[in-house]
Short mmCIF file of C-alpha atoms in Angstrom, two decimals:
data_model
loop_
_atom_site.label_atom_id
_atom_site.label_comp_id
_atom_site.label_asym_id
_atom_site.label_seq_id
_atom_site.Cartn_x
_atom_site.Cartn_y
_atom_site.Cartn_z
CA MET X 1 -50.95 53.14 39.55
CA THR X 2 -49.97 55.66 42.18
CA THR X 3 -52.79 54.36 44.40
CA TYR X 4 -51.81 50.71 44.13
CA GLN X 5 -48.05 50.94 43.80
CA HIS X 6 -47.36 50.40 47.52
CA ARG X 7 -49.81 47.54 47.83
CA VAL X 8 -48.46 45.72 44.79
CA PHE X 9 -44.90 46.34 45.85
CA GLY X 10 -45.73 45.25 49.44
CA VAL X 11 -47.11 41.90 48.31
CA ALA X 12 -44.10 41.33 46.07
CA VAL X 13 -41.52 42.21 48.69
CA ARG X 14 -43.22 40.08 51.39
CA MET X 15 -43.33 37.17 49.00
CA LEU X 16 -39.89 37.49 47.36
CA GLY X 17 -37.88 39.07 50.16
CA SER X 18 -35.79 41.12 47.74
CA PRO X 19 -36.73 44.78 47.11
CA ALA X 20 -35.03 44.67 43.72
CA GLU X 21 -36.93 41.62 42.59
CA ALA X 22 -40.09 43.04 44.13
CA GLU X 23 -39.72 46.17 42.03
CA GLU X 24 -39.25 44.11 38.91
CA VAL X 25 -42.38 42.12 39.69
CA ALA X 26 -44.34 45.27 40.53
CA GLN X 27 -43.29 46.87 37.25
CA GLU X 28 -44.23 43.75 35.39
CA THR X 29 -47.59 43.74 37.16
CA PHE X 30 -48.48 47.23 36.06
CA LEU X 31 -47.15 46.67 32.55
CA ARG X 32 -49.25 43.56 32.17
CA ALA X 33 -52.26 45.33 33.63
CA HIS X 34 -51.69 48.18 31.20
CA GLY X 35 -51.46 45.79 28.28
CA ALA X 36 -54.51 43.78 29.37
CA LEU X 37 -56.61 46.66 30.54
CA ALA X 38 -59.10 46.04 27.75
CA GLU X 39 -59.69 42.55 29.10
CA PHE X 40 -60.55 43.84 32.60
CA ARG X 41 -64.27 43.13 32.90
CA GLY X 42 -64.95 45.37 35.86
CA ASP X 43 -66.91 42.75 37.79
CA ALA X 44 -64.05 42.57 40.28
CA LYS X 45 -62.17 45.23 42.08
CA LEU X 46 -59.16 46.62 40.29
CA SER X 47 -57.11 45.97 43.38
CA THR X 48 -58.09 42.33 43.36
CA TRP X 49 -57.09 42.07 39.70
CA LEU X 50 -53.73 43.66 40.42
CA TYR X 51 -53.23 41.38 43.43
CA ALA X 52 -54.02 38.42 41.28
CA ILE X 53 -51.37 39.39 38.72
CA THR X 54 -48.80 40.11 41.39
CA SER X 55 -49.46 36.87 43.25
CA ARG X 56 -49.14 34.82 40.05
CA LEU X 57 -45.87 36.53 39.07
CA CYS X 58 -44.42 36.02 42.54
CA LEU X 59 -45.39 32.37 42.75
CA ASN X 60 -44.01 31.73 39.27
CA ARG X 61 -40.75 33.40 40.14
CA LEU X 62 -40.45 31.51 43.37
CA ALA X 63 -41.16 28.27 41.60
CA SER X 64 -38.41 28.98 39.07
CA GLY X 65 -35.71 29.89 41.62
CA GLU X 66 -36.70 28.68 45.02
CA GLY X 67 -33.23 28.15 46.55
CA ARG X 68 -31.80 31.47 45.52
CA MET X 69 -34.90 33.32 46.63
CA SER X 70 -34.85 31.62 49.99
CA ARG X 71 -31.32 32.80 50.71
CA ALA X 72 -32.04 36.39 49.78
CA ARG X 73 -35.43 36.48 51.40
CA ALA X 74 -34.36 36.69 55.02
CA GLN X 75 -31.88 39.49 54.35
CA GLY X 76 -34.42 41.46 52.35
CA LEU X 77 -37.13 41.18 54.96
CA ASP X 78 -34.76 42.23 57.74
CA ARG X 79 -34.07 45.45 55.84
CA LEU X 80 -37.75 46.38 55.54
CA PRO X 81 -38.62 49.74 57.24
CA ALA X 82 -39.35 49.51 60.93
CA THR X 83 -42.10 51.29 62.81
CA GLU X 84 -41.13 54.86 63.73
CA GLY X 85 -41.45 56.66 67.05
CA GLY X 86 -41.49 55.53 70.69
CA GLU X 87 -38.91 55.08 73.40
CA PRO X 88 -35.52 53.57 72.58
CA GLY X 89 -36.11 50.47 74.66
CA ALA X 90 -39.54 49.96 73.24
CA ASP X 91 -38.21 50.61 69.72
CA LEU X 92 -35.56 47.98 70.15
CA GLU X 93 -38.06 45.45 71.36
CA ARG X 94 -40.46 46.36 68.56
CA SER X 95 -37.68 46.16 66.00
CA GLU X 96 -36.69 42.75 67.26
CA ARG X 97 -40.29 41.62 67.22
CA GLU X 98 -40.79 42.85 63.67
CA ALA X 99 -37.64 41.15 62.49
CA ALA X 100 -38.79 37.91 64.06
CA LEU X 101 -42.15 38.35 62.40
CA HIS X 102 -40.55 38.96 58.99
CA ARG X 103 -38.47 35.84 59.35
CA ALA X 104 -41.51 33.83 60.44
CA ILE X 105 -43.50 35.00 57.41
CA ALA X 106 -40.57 34.24 55.09
CA GLU X 107 -40.31 30.74 56.47
CA LEU X 108 -43.93 29.94 55.70
CA PRO X 109 -44.67 27.75 52.75
CA GLU X 110 -45.45 29.83 49.68
CA GLU X 111 -49.10 28.81 49.38
CA ARG X 112 -49.70 29.76 53.03
CA ARG X 113 -47.52 32.85 52.90
CA ILE X 114 -49.45 34.44 50.04
CA VAL X 115 -52.73 33.91 51.89
CA VAL X 116 -51.41 35.54 55.10
CA VAL X 117 -49.92 38.43 53.17
CA LEU X 118 -53.10 39.11 51.26
CA ARG X 119 -55.31 38.78 54.33
CA ASP X 120 -53.40 40.07 57.34
CA LEU X 121 -51.06 42.54 55.66
CA GLU X 122 -53.16 43.76 52.74
CA GLY X 123 -56.61 43.26 54.28
CA LEU X 124 -58.28 41.36 51.44
CA ALA X 125 -61.51 39.48 52.18
CA TYR X 126 -61.64 35.73 51.91
CA GLU X 127 -63.61 35.96 48.71
CA GLU X 128 -61.10 38.34 47.17
CA ILE X 129 -58.25 36.04 48.09
CA ALA X 130 -60.08 33.07 46.63
CA ALA X 131 -60.71 35.03 43.43
CA ALA X 132 -57.14 36.32 43.20
CA LEU X 133 -55.58 32.92 43.76
CA SER X 134 -58.30 30.94 41.98
CA LEU X 135 -58.91 28.86 45.13
CA GLU X 136 -61.95 27.56 46.91
CA LEU X 137 -63.11 29.58 49.91
CA GLY X 138 -62.59 26.65 52.24
CA THR X 139 -59.03 26.20 50.95
CA VAL X 140 -58.32 29.84 51.70
CA ARG X 141 -59.75 29.49 55.21
CA SER X 142 -57.78 26.35 56.05
CA ARG X 143 -54.49 27.66 54.58
CA LEU X 144 -54.91 30.90 56.46
CA HIS X 145 -55.59 29.15 59.75
CA ARG X 146 -52.56 26.87 59.39
CA ALA X 147 -50.36 29.80 58.49
CA ARG X 148 -51.48 31.71 61.57
CA LEU X 149 -50.85 28.70 63.79
CA ASP X 150 -47.32 28.44 62.35
CA LEU X 151 -46.68 32.10 63.07
CA LYS X 152 -48.07 31.79 66.61
CA GLU X 153 -45.70 28.95 67.37
CA LYS X 154 -42.70 30.82 65.99
CA LEU X 155 -43.55 34.04 67.75
CA GLU X 156 -44.57 32.47 71.05
CA ARG X 157 -41.92 34.26 73.09
CA PHE X 158 -43.27 37.63 71.97
CA LEU X 159 -46.88 36.85 72.84
CA MET B 1 -68.01 20.64 69.74
CA SER B 2 -64.57 19.38 70.57
CA CYS B 3 -61.62 21.61 71.26
CA ALA B 4 -59.95 20.69 67.93
CA ASP B 5 -63.07 21.54 65.95
CA ASN B 6 -63.44 24.75 67.91
CA ARG B 7 -59.85 25.86 67.29
CA LEU B 8 -60.18 25.30 63.51
CA LEU B 9 -62.73 28.09 63.49
CA HIS B 10 -60.75 30.58 65.56
CA SER B 11 -59.22 32.36 62.54
CA ALA B 12 -62.61 32.78 60.90
CA LEU B 13 -64.04 33.89 64.22
CA LEU B 14 -61.39 36.61 64.60
CA ASP B 15 -61.91 37.69 60.99
CA GLY B 16 -65.71 37.77 61.37
CA GLU B 17 -66.08 35.25 58.58
CA LEU B 18 -68.24 32.74 60.51
CA ALA B 19 -71.86 32.27 59.92
CA PRO B 20 -74.02 33.21 62.91
CA ALA B 21 -74.77 29.56 63.76
CA GLU B 22 -71.09 28.61 63.75
CA ARG B 23 -70.22 31.69 65.70
CA ALA B 24 -72.73 30.73 68.39
CA GLN B 25 -71.36 27.21 68.73
CA VAL B 26 -67.77 28.45 68.99
CA GLU B 27 -68.58 31.06 71.57
CA ALA B 28 -70.52 28.47 73.63
CA HIS B 29 -67.48 26.17 73.72
CA LEU B 30 -65.15 29.01 74.58
CA ALA B 31 -67.33 29.88 77.55
CA THR B 32 -66.74 26.46 79.04
CA CYS B 33 -63.10 25.76 77.88
CA ALA B 34 -60.26 27.79 79.33
CA ASP B 35 -57.61 26.20 77.04
CA CYS B 36 -59.47 27.10 73.89
CA THR B 37 -60.00 30.58 75.28
CA ALA B 38 -56.26 30.97 75.90
CA GLU B 39 -55.48 29.61 72.47
CA LEU B 40 -57.82 32.10 70.87
CA ALA B 41 -56.20 34.91 72.81
CA ALA B 42 -52.72 33.91 71.65
CA LEU B 43 -53.90 33.75 68.07
CA ALA B 44 -55.45 37.18 68.44
CA ARG B 45 -52.15 38.60 69.72
CA THR B 46 -50.35 37.05 66.74
CA LEU B 47 -52.80 38.74 64.39
CA GLY B 48 -52.25 41.95 66.29
CA MET B 49 -48.55 41.70 65.60
CA LEU B 50 -49.21 41.08 61.90
CA HIS B 51 -51.55 44.01 61.65
CA ALA B 52 -49.05 46.20 63.45
CA LEU B 53 -46.42 45.66 60.79
CA PRO B 54 -45.71 48.83 58.87
CA ALA B 55 -46.86 48.70 55.26
CA ALA B 56 -44.15 48.32 52.67
CA ARG B 57 -43.71 51.28 50.40
CA ALA B 58 -42.61 51.26 46.81
CA PRO B 59 -39.20 52.90 46.25
CA LEU B 60 -38.94 56.44 45.05
CA GLY B 61 -39.32 56.92 41.33
CA PHE B 62 -41.09 53.62 40.95
CA VAL B 63 -44.02 55.15 39.05
CA ASP B 64 -41.71 57.04 36.72
CA ARG B 65 -39.79 53.92 35.99
CA VAL B 66 -42.97 52.03 35.28
CA LEU B 67 -44.17 54.77 32.95
CA GLU B 68 -40.81 54.82 31.25
CA ALA B 69 -40.98 51.09 30.88
CA ALA B 70 -44.51 51.32 29.52
CA ARG B 71 -43.33 53.43 26.59
CA PRO B 72 -42.57 51.57 23.43
CA MET B 73 -39.02 50.42 23.58
CA PRO B 74 -36.71 50.06 20.64
CA TRP B 75 -36.52 46.55 19.39
CA HIS B 76 -32.97 46.09 20.62
CA ARG B 77 -33.91 47.07 24.14
CA ARG B 78 -36.85 44.75 24.09
CA LEU B 79 -34.61 42.01 22.78
CA GLY B 80 -31.98 42.66 25.42
CA ARG B 81 -34.60 42.77 28.14
CA ARG B 82 -36.09 39.53 26.94
CA LEU B 83 -32.68 37.89 26.64
CA PHE B 84 -30.95 39.04 29.80
CA GLN B 85 -33.51 40.05 32.39
CA PRO B 86 -33.55 39.09 35.13
CA LEU B 87 -29.80 39.25 35.04
CA ARG B 88 -29.27 37.09 38.09
CA VAL B 89 -31.14 34.23 36.52
CA LYS B 90 -30.48 34.44 32.84
CA LEU B 91 -26.93 35.70 32.72
CA PRO B 92 -25.31 32.71 34.46
CA LEU B 93 -27.45 30.32 32.48
CA GLU B 94 -26.59 31.99 29.20
CA ALA B 95 -22.91 32.13 30.05
CA ALA B 96 -22.95 28.45 30.85
CA ALA B 97 -24.80 27.78 27.61
CA VAL B 98 -22.22 29.71 25.61
CA VAL B 99 -19.39 27.77 27.24
CA LEU B 100 -21.14 24.47 26.56
CA VAL B 101 -21.77 25.38 22.94
CA ALA B 102 -18.13 26.40 22.51
CA LEU B 103 -16.91 23.18 24.05
CA GLY B 104 -19.28 21.21 21.89
CA ALA B 105 -18.09 22.98 18.77
CA VAL B 106 -14.46 22.27 19.63
CA TYR B 107 -15.30 18.65 20.34
CA VAL B 108 -17.14 18.24 17.07
CA PHE B 109 -14.34 19.97 15.17
CA GLN B 110 -11.69 17.75 16.71
CA ASN B 111 -13.64 14.61 15.98
CA THR B 112 -14.59 15.48 12.42
CA PRO B 113 -11.68 15.22 9.98
CA GLU B 114 -13.77 16.69 7.20
CA LEU B 115 -14.13 19.94 9.12
CA GLN B 116 -10.41 20.12 9.80
CA GLN B 117 -9.64 19.49 6.15
CA ALA B 118 -12.12 22.16 5.11
CA ALA B 119 -10.52 24.60 7.54
CA ARG B 120 -7.09 23.87 6.10
CA GLN B 121 -8.38 24.41 2.60
CA GLU B 122 -10.09 27.64 3.48
CA GLN B 123 -7.10 29.08 5.28
CA PRO B 124 -4.86 29.70 2.25
CA ALA B 125 -7.82 30.80 0.19
CA SER B 126 -8.73 33.52 2.68
CA GLY B 127 -5.28 35.07 2.85
CA PRO B 128 -3.28 36.66 0.09
CA VAL B 129 -2.08 34.16 -2.40
CA PRO B 130 1.69 33.84 -2.12
CA VAL B 131 3.50 34.36 -5.35
CA ALA B 132 5.74 31.48 -6.15
CA PRO B 133 9.29 32.40 -6.94
CA PRO B 134 10.14 32.09 -10.61
CA VAL B 135 11.47 28.67 -11.37
CA PRO B 136 14.59 28.80 -13.47
CA VAL B 137 14.04 27.03 -16.72
CA ALA B 138 16.44 24.18 -17.12
CA PRO B 139 18.38 24.21 -20.34
CA PRO B 140 17.37 21.52 -22.76
CA ALA B 141 19.11 18.28 -22.08
CA THR B 142 19.46 17.35 -25.68
CA PRO B 143 22.73 18.36 -27.23
CA ALA B 144 22.94 20.92 -29.91
CA PRO B 145 22.59 19.49 -33.37
CA ALA B 146 25.82 18.55 -34.92
CA THR B 147 26.83 20.80 -37.72
CA GLY B 148 29.80 18.87 -38.94
CA PRO B 149 31.59 15.56 -38.66
CA ALA B 150 33.81 14.77 -35.77
CA VAL B 151 37.48 15.18 -36.27
CA SER B 152 40.31 13.54 -34.49
CA GLY B 153 40.87 16.52 -32.26
CA THR B 154 37.33 16.71 -31.15
CA PRO B 155 36.78 15.53 -27.63
CA ALA B 156 35.31 12.10 -27.51
CA PRO B 157 31.64 12.08 -26.60
CA PRO B 158 30.42 9.60 -24.07
CA ALA B 159 29.51 6.16 -25.21
CA SER B 160 25.87 6.76 -24.38
CA THR B 161 25.90 9.73 -26.71
CA LEU B 162 27.47 7.61 -29.38
CA ALA B 163 24.67 5.13 -29.23
CA GLU B 164 21.98 7.74 -29.60
CA PRO B 165 20.07 7.74 -32.85
CA SER B 166 20.74 11.42 -33.29
CA GLN B 167 24.12 10.66 -34.75
CA PRO B 168 24.72 12.01 -38.18
CA ALA B 169 23.74 9.36 -40.64
CA ALA B 170 26.26 10.10 -43.31
CA LYS B 171 29.95 10.64 -42.99
CA THR B 172 32.56 11.09 -45.49
CA ASP B 173 34.85 8.22 -46.34
CA GLN B 174 37.82 10.10 -45.15
CA VAL B 175 36.40 10.64 -41.79
CA GLU B 176 35.40 7.02 -41.57
CA GLN B 177 38.91 5.94 -42.36
CA VAL B 178 40.35 8.20 -39.74
CA GLU B 179 37.89 7.00 -37.20
CA ARG B 180 38.47 3.36 -38.05
CA LYS B 181 42.17 3.82 -37.59
CA GLU B 182 41.61 5.49 -34.28
CA ARG B 183 39.33 2.73 -33.16
CA GLU B 184 41.82 0.11 -34.08
CA SER B 185 44.47 1.88 -32.12
CA ALA B 186 42.14 2.26 -29.27
CA LEU B 187 41.25 -1.39 -29.37
CA SER B 188 44.86 -2.37 -29.34
CA GLU B 189 45.73 -0.14 -26.43
CA GLU B 190 42.69 0.24 -24.34
CA ALA B 191 40.82 -2.92 -24.98
CA PRO B 192 41.46 -4.21 -21.47
CA LYS B 193 40.15 -1.05 -19.94
CA LYS B 194 37.19 -0.98 -22.24
CA ARG B 195 36.31 -4.48 -21.34
CA ALA B 196 36.43 -3.61 -17.70
CA ALA B 197 34.29 -0.55 -18.30
CA THR B 198 31.90 -2.62 -20.33
CA ARG B 199 31.44 -5.05 -17.52
CA GLU B 200 30.77 -2.24 -15.12
CA ARG B 201 28.22 -0.61 -17.36
CA ARG B 202 26.48 -3.90 -18.02
CA SER B 203 26.22 -4.49 -14.35
CA ASP B 204 24.69 -1.06 -13.85
CA SER B 205 22.01 -1.25 -16.48
CA SER B 206 20.66 -3.46 -19.16
CA ASP B 207 21.30 -0.90 -21.87
CA ALA B 208 23.61 -1.73 -24.68
CA SER B 209 27.16 -1.68 -23.51
CA PRO B 210 29.07 1.10 -25.16
CA GLY B 211 32.21 -0.92 -25.46
CA ALA B 212 30.46 -3.93 -26.82
CA THR B 213 28.41 -1.70 -29.02
CA ASN B 214 31.54 -0.24 -30.48
CA LEU B 215 32.99 -3.65 -31.03
CA MET B 216 29.87 -4.98 -32.61
CA LYS B 217 29.64 -1.92 -34.77
CA ASP B 218 33.15 -2.54 -35.88
CA ALA B 219 32.23 -6.02 -36.93
CA ALA B 220 28.89 -5.14 -38.40
CA PRO B 221 28.40 -3.12 -41.56
CA ALA B 222 26.40 -0.56 -39.64
CA PRO B 223 27.77 2.96 -39.65
CA PRO B 224 30.40 3.35 -36.99
CA PRO B 225 29.99 5.69 -34.08
CA ALA B 226 31.05 9.22 -34.36
CA ALA B 227 34.36 8.96 -32.58
CA ALA B 228 36.42 6.79 -30.36
CA PRO B 229 38.97 7.97 -27.87
CA PRO B 230 42.10 8.62 -29.86
CA PRO B 231 44.97 6.71 -28.33
CA SER B 232 47.87 8.78 -29.39
CA VAL B 233 46.49 12.26 -29.63
CA SER B 234 45.75 13.90 -26.39
CA PRO B 235 42.37 15.48 -26.84
CA PRO B 236 41.78 19.01 -25.70
CA PRO B 237 39.65 19.57 -22.66
CA ILE B 238 36.07 18.76 -23.27
CA ALA B 239 34.79 22.06 -22.08
CA ALA B 240 37.04 23.86 -24.54
CA ALA B 241 35.41 22.29 -27.57
CA PRO B 242 32.81 24.48 -29.15
CA PRO B 243 29.51 22.66 -29.45
CA SER B 244 29.12 23.55 -33.07
CA GLU B 245 32.34 21.93 -34.19
CA GLY B 246 31.94 18.37 -33.05
CA ALA B 247 29.47 15.77 -34.10
CA ALA B 248 28.46 15.50 -30.52
CA VAL B 249 28.15 18.19 -27.96
CA ALA B 250 30.42 18.20 -25.01
CA PRO B 251 29.19 15.39 -22.84
CA PRO B 252 28.06 15.76 -19.28
CA ALA B 253 30.60 15.86 -16.58
CA ALA B 254 30.47 12.12 -15.99
CA PRO B 255 32.69 10.94 -18.82
CA ALA B 256 35.34 13.53 -18.19
CA PRO B 257 37.00 11.73 -15.27
CA GLU B 258 36.98 8.57 -17.32
CA ALA B 259 38.84 10.27 -20.15
CA ARG B 260 41.32 11.69 -17.71
CA ASP B 261 41.84 8.25 -16.25
CA LYS B 262 42.49 6.86 -19.68
CA ARG B 263 45.03 9.54 -20.43
CA ALA B 264 46.69 8.98 -17.12
CA ALA B 265 46.77 5.27 -17.76
CA ARG B 266 48.45 5.84 -21.09
CA SER B 267 51.05 8.17 -19.64
CA ARG B 268 52.24 5.87 -16.89
CA PRO B 269 54.00 2.56 -17.41
CA GLN B 270 51.53 -0.22 -17.61
CA ALA B 271 51.90 -3.26 -15.51
CA PRO B 272 51.48 -6.62 -17.22
CA ARG B 273 48.32 -7.27 -15.28
CA GLU B 274 46.83 -4.03 -16.47
CA LEU B 275 47.79 -4.85 -20.04
CA GLU B 276 45.91 -8.04 -19.70
CA GLY B 277 42.81 -6.07 -19.13
CA ALA B 278 42.24 -7.52 -15.72
CA ARG B 279 41.45 -5.27 -12.86
CA PRO B 280 43.36 -5.81 -9.66
CA GLU B 281 40.41 -7.57 -8.16
CA ASP B 282 39.90 -9.80 -11.17
CA LYS B 283 40.50 -13.48 -10.74
CA PRO B 284 42.56 -15.57 -13.17
CA GLY B 285 39.54 -17.51 -14.34
CA GLU B 286 37.79 -14.38 -15.54
CA LEU B 287 39.90 -14.17 -18.67
CA SER B 288 38.31 -17.23 -20.18
CA ALA B 289 34.99 -16.23 -18.77
CA ARG B 290 35.16 -13.00 -20.70
CA ALA B 291 35.98 -14.78 -23.91
CA PRO B 292 32.44 -14.82 -25.28
CA GLN B 293 32.40 -11.02 -25.07
CA ILE B 294 35.53 -10.56 -27.12
CA PRO B 295 35.22 -12.48 -30.39
CA ALA B 296 33.99 -9.37 -32.12
CA ARG B 297 37.53 -8.01 -32.10
CA LEU B 298 38.72 -11.03 -34.02
CA PHE B 299 37.13 -9.53 -37.04
CA VAL B 300 39.74 -6.84 -36.89
CA ALA B 301 42.93 -8.12 -38.38
CA PRO B 302 45.94 -8.15 -36.02
CA ASP B 303 49.12 -6.38 -36.81
CA ALA B 304 50.94 -9.67 -37.01
CA SER B 305 49.99 -13.31 -36.82
CA GLY B 306 51.50 -16.71 -37.18
CA ARG B 307 51.48 -20.33 -36.17
CA LEU B 308 53.72 -21.84 -33.53
CA THR B 309 54.06 -25.57 -34.02
CA VAL B 310 55.23 -27.37 -30.89
CA GLY B 311 55.39 -30.88 -29.63
CA ASP B 312 54.04 -30.27 -26.17
CA ARG B 313 51.50 -27.51 -26.22
CA ALA B 314 51.26 -27.09 -22.47
CA ALA B 315 55.01 -26.77 -22.14
CA ALA B 316 55.03 -24.36 -25.05
CA GLU B 317 52.43 -22.14 -23.43
CA ARG B 318 54.42 -22.12 -20.20
CA ALA B 319 57.46 -21.10 -22.15
CA LEU B 320 55.44 -18.39 -23.86
CA ALA B 321 54.33 -17.07 -20.52
CA GLU B 322 57.90 -16.99 -19.27
CA LEU B 323 58.98 -15.21 -22.43
CA GLY B 324 56.26 -12.63 -22.08
CA GLY B 325 57.05 -12.07 -18.44
CA ARG B 326 60.71 -11.65 -19.18
CA LEU B 327 60.16 -9.12 -21.97
CA GLY B 328 57.25 -7.34 -20.38
CA VAL B 329 54.77 -8.52 -22.99
CA ALA B 330 51.20 -8.89 -21.91
CA GLN B 331 48.87 -11.61 -23.02
CA ALA B 332 45.68 -9.90 -24.11
CA PHE B 333 43.53 -12.77 -25.18
CA ARG B 334 43.45 -16.55 -25.29
CA ARG B 335 40.90 -18.88 -26.76
CA GLU B 336 40.90 -22.57 -27.22
CA GLU B 337 40.09 -23.64 -30.75
CA ALA B 338 39.94 -26.90 -32.59
CA ASP B 339 43.39 -26.74 -34.05
CA GLY B 340 45.08 -25.20 -31.04
CA ALA B 341 45.07 -22.21 -28.76
CA LEU B 342 44.74 -18.74 -30.17
CA ILE B 343 46.70 -16.31 -28.03
CA GLU B 344 46.98 -12.63 -28.62
CA TRP B 345 49.84 -10.58 -27.29
CA MET B 346 50.35 -6.88 -27.08
CA VAL B 347 54.04 -6.57 -27.84
CA PRO B 348 55.86 -3.27 -27.45
CA ARG B 349 57.61 -2.25 -30.58
CA GLU B 350 61.02 -2.25 -28.90
CA VAL B 351 60.89 -5.89 -27.86
CA TYR B 352 58.98 -7.24 -30.85
CA PRO B 353 62.05 -8.68 -32.67
CA GLU B 354 63.32 -10.34 -29.51
CA PHE B 355 59.88 -11.73 -28.77
CA VAL B 356 59.69 -13.25 -32.26
CA ARG B 357 63.12 -14.79 -31.81
CA GLY B 358 61.95 -16.21 -28.53
CA LEU B 359 59.03 -17.80 -30.33
CA ALA B 360 61.41 -19.50 -32.67
CA GLY B 361 63.18 -20.94 -29.68
CA ILE B 362 60.00 -22.46 -28.30
CA GLY B 363 58.79 -24.12 -31.47
CA ARG B 364 58.56 -23.76 -35.18
CA TRP B 365 57.32 -20.25 -35.85
CA THR B 366 55.58 -19.61 -39.13
CA ALA B 367 54.59 -15.99 -39.68
CA ASP B 368 51.40 -15.54 -41.61
CA ARG B 369 51.37 -11.78 -41.47
CA GLU B 370 54.05 -9.26 -40.75
CA PRO B 371 53.50 -5.57 -40.24
CA ALA B 372 55.00 -3.22 -42.72
CA SER B 373 55.75 -0.75 -40.00
CA LEU B 374 55.63 -1.53 -36.33
CA PRO B 375 53.10 0.37 -34.29
CA PRO B 376 54.01 1.30 -30.74
CA ARG B 377 52.29 -1.84 -29.57
CA VAL B 378 52.10 -4.69 -31.94
CA ARG B 379 49.01 -6.82 -31.75
CA LEU B 380 50.33 -10.31 -32.34
CA GLN B 381 48.14 -13.36 -32.68
CA ILE B 382 49.80 -16.74 -32.18
CA ARG B 383 48.08 -19.98 -32.93
CA VAL B 384 49.79 -22.61 -30.83
CA GLY B 385 49.29 -26.12 -32.12
CA SER B 386 51.05 -29.41 -32.52
#
């Protein structure tokens, strides 16, 4: 749990935008994993299994309270920790760029956002994403490409 | 390969997810297309920005909280967690649900009379039962049983009491004689008032009229009532009479004013109209109208009677009326019969001789009955005929 706590929490907070809700989802993820540990077959990575639980909990929560989550999401992402170090001018620019990136991710549709988060922020392979989200490999590839194109358009002034 | 097809594979190309054949085709197009090359470079910079984002870290104490949460919770905590968490979602919904249920309950209660009635019935049952104040027991309305016969000094019971079947059945002859004498005196003096009272009582209820009852009892062989108001003896106050002495218990307060009125009427000089038994509001025609009620008194012999033979009966009756008016004698009764008019006069003892002499002046007076001793008011019956 110590090994995966940051990854699980990272997926939840990128998806939900609220650290408090992300912690609740992360706790629920580990509690469910603990309760269903006997059912874990071992043919998949433990991380993929945990990502699968987290992604399902986040998508369910978003589906149950989309409007409220959307309002809190931008504020929560803006408060995420910024990259440390560097010159003040460069830090300001980097901070602004990161904030713009957080907002761009938060504005993605949920089905695209989860793919980008799992791939570009958590580094999962296409196959792992397809297994975690129970999607076809081609669906993962197309959703990921569209999500990246959306981000490129929104972040064009920083490119 | 077109530019659109080539750009669809840029993400997979950057991720190294393309098959070697696809990778070769994409790279061949990029070598000849500057736009697609620039597009790929922009996408690569976007991915660089994403990869440069710092990784989110779980808050401090997260693992401890998860371990704490993994421990078996008491049932109430599990229930509360299941009911209220997440608070932001469930609490407003549950509060709204409680308000809706409360409003619904109030609505149902207000629109269901059975529930309101049940609530009213349950309310006194739930609280302490109030102790009712003791109700004073009313004294029995029936008079005390008579222990002895009524005497002349006993206050007269009300007529309604006289008519009750609880009267003593047997009386001594002496008492009956005394009572008969008193009744006769009463009839001679207070007959007009009794007739008026009888009419009033008959108009109030259909019960037997006390006055008529007395008169009928006088005529009938039935046992007479216990007592009649004595005309000459002023009875003591009703309340002063002990209940055990009289045949009837002191009557209710209602008859008392009547007795006082009778005494007052006896004490003051009576106007001729009052002696005639007519109330001030009575009309002249009522005397003959009341005739059917009176014949019972004819069974009681008058003090004096006689026949007045005249030539002109109408003129004789006018002369009689003038005579009575001059001497202050009241005509108490008149009835037309086959052989003439039967007129009864209540003649004061002082003017009785003069009244008889006046009769002789009107016509030929033949006395059938003369009183041995004159009572204060002589009841004189005159049969006027030709």
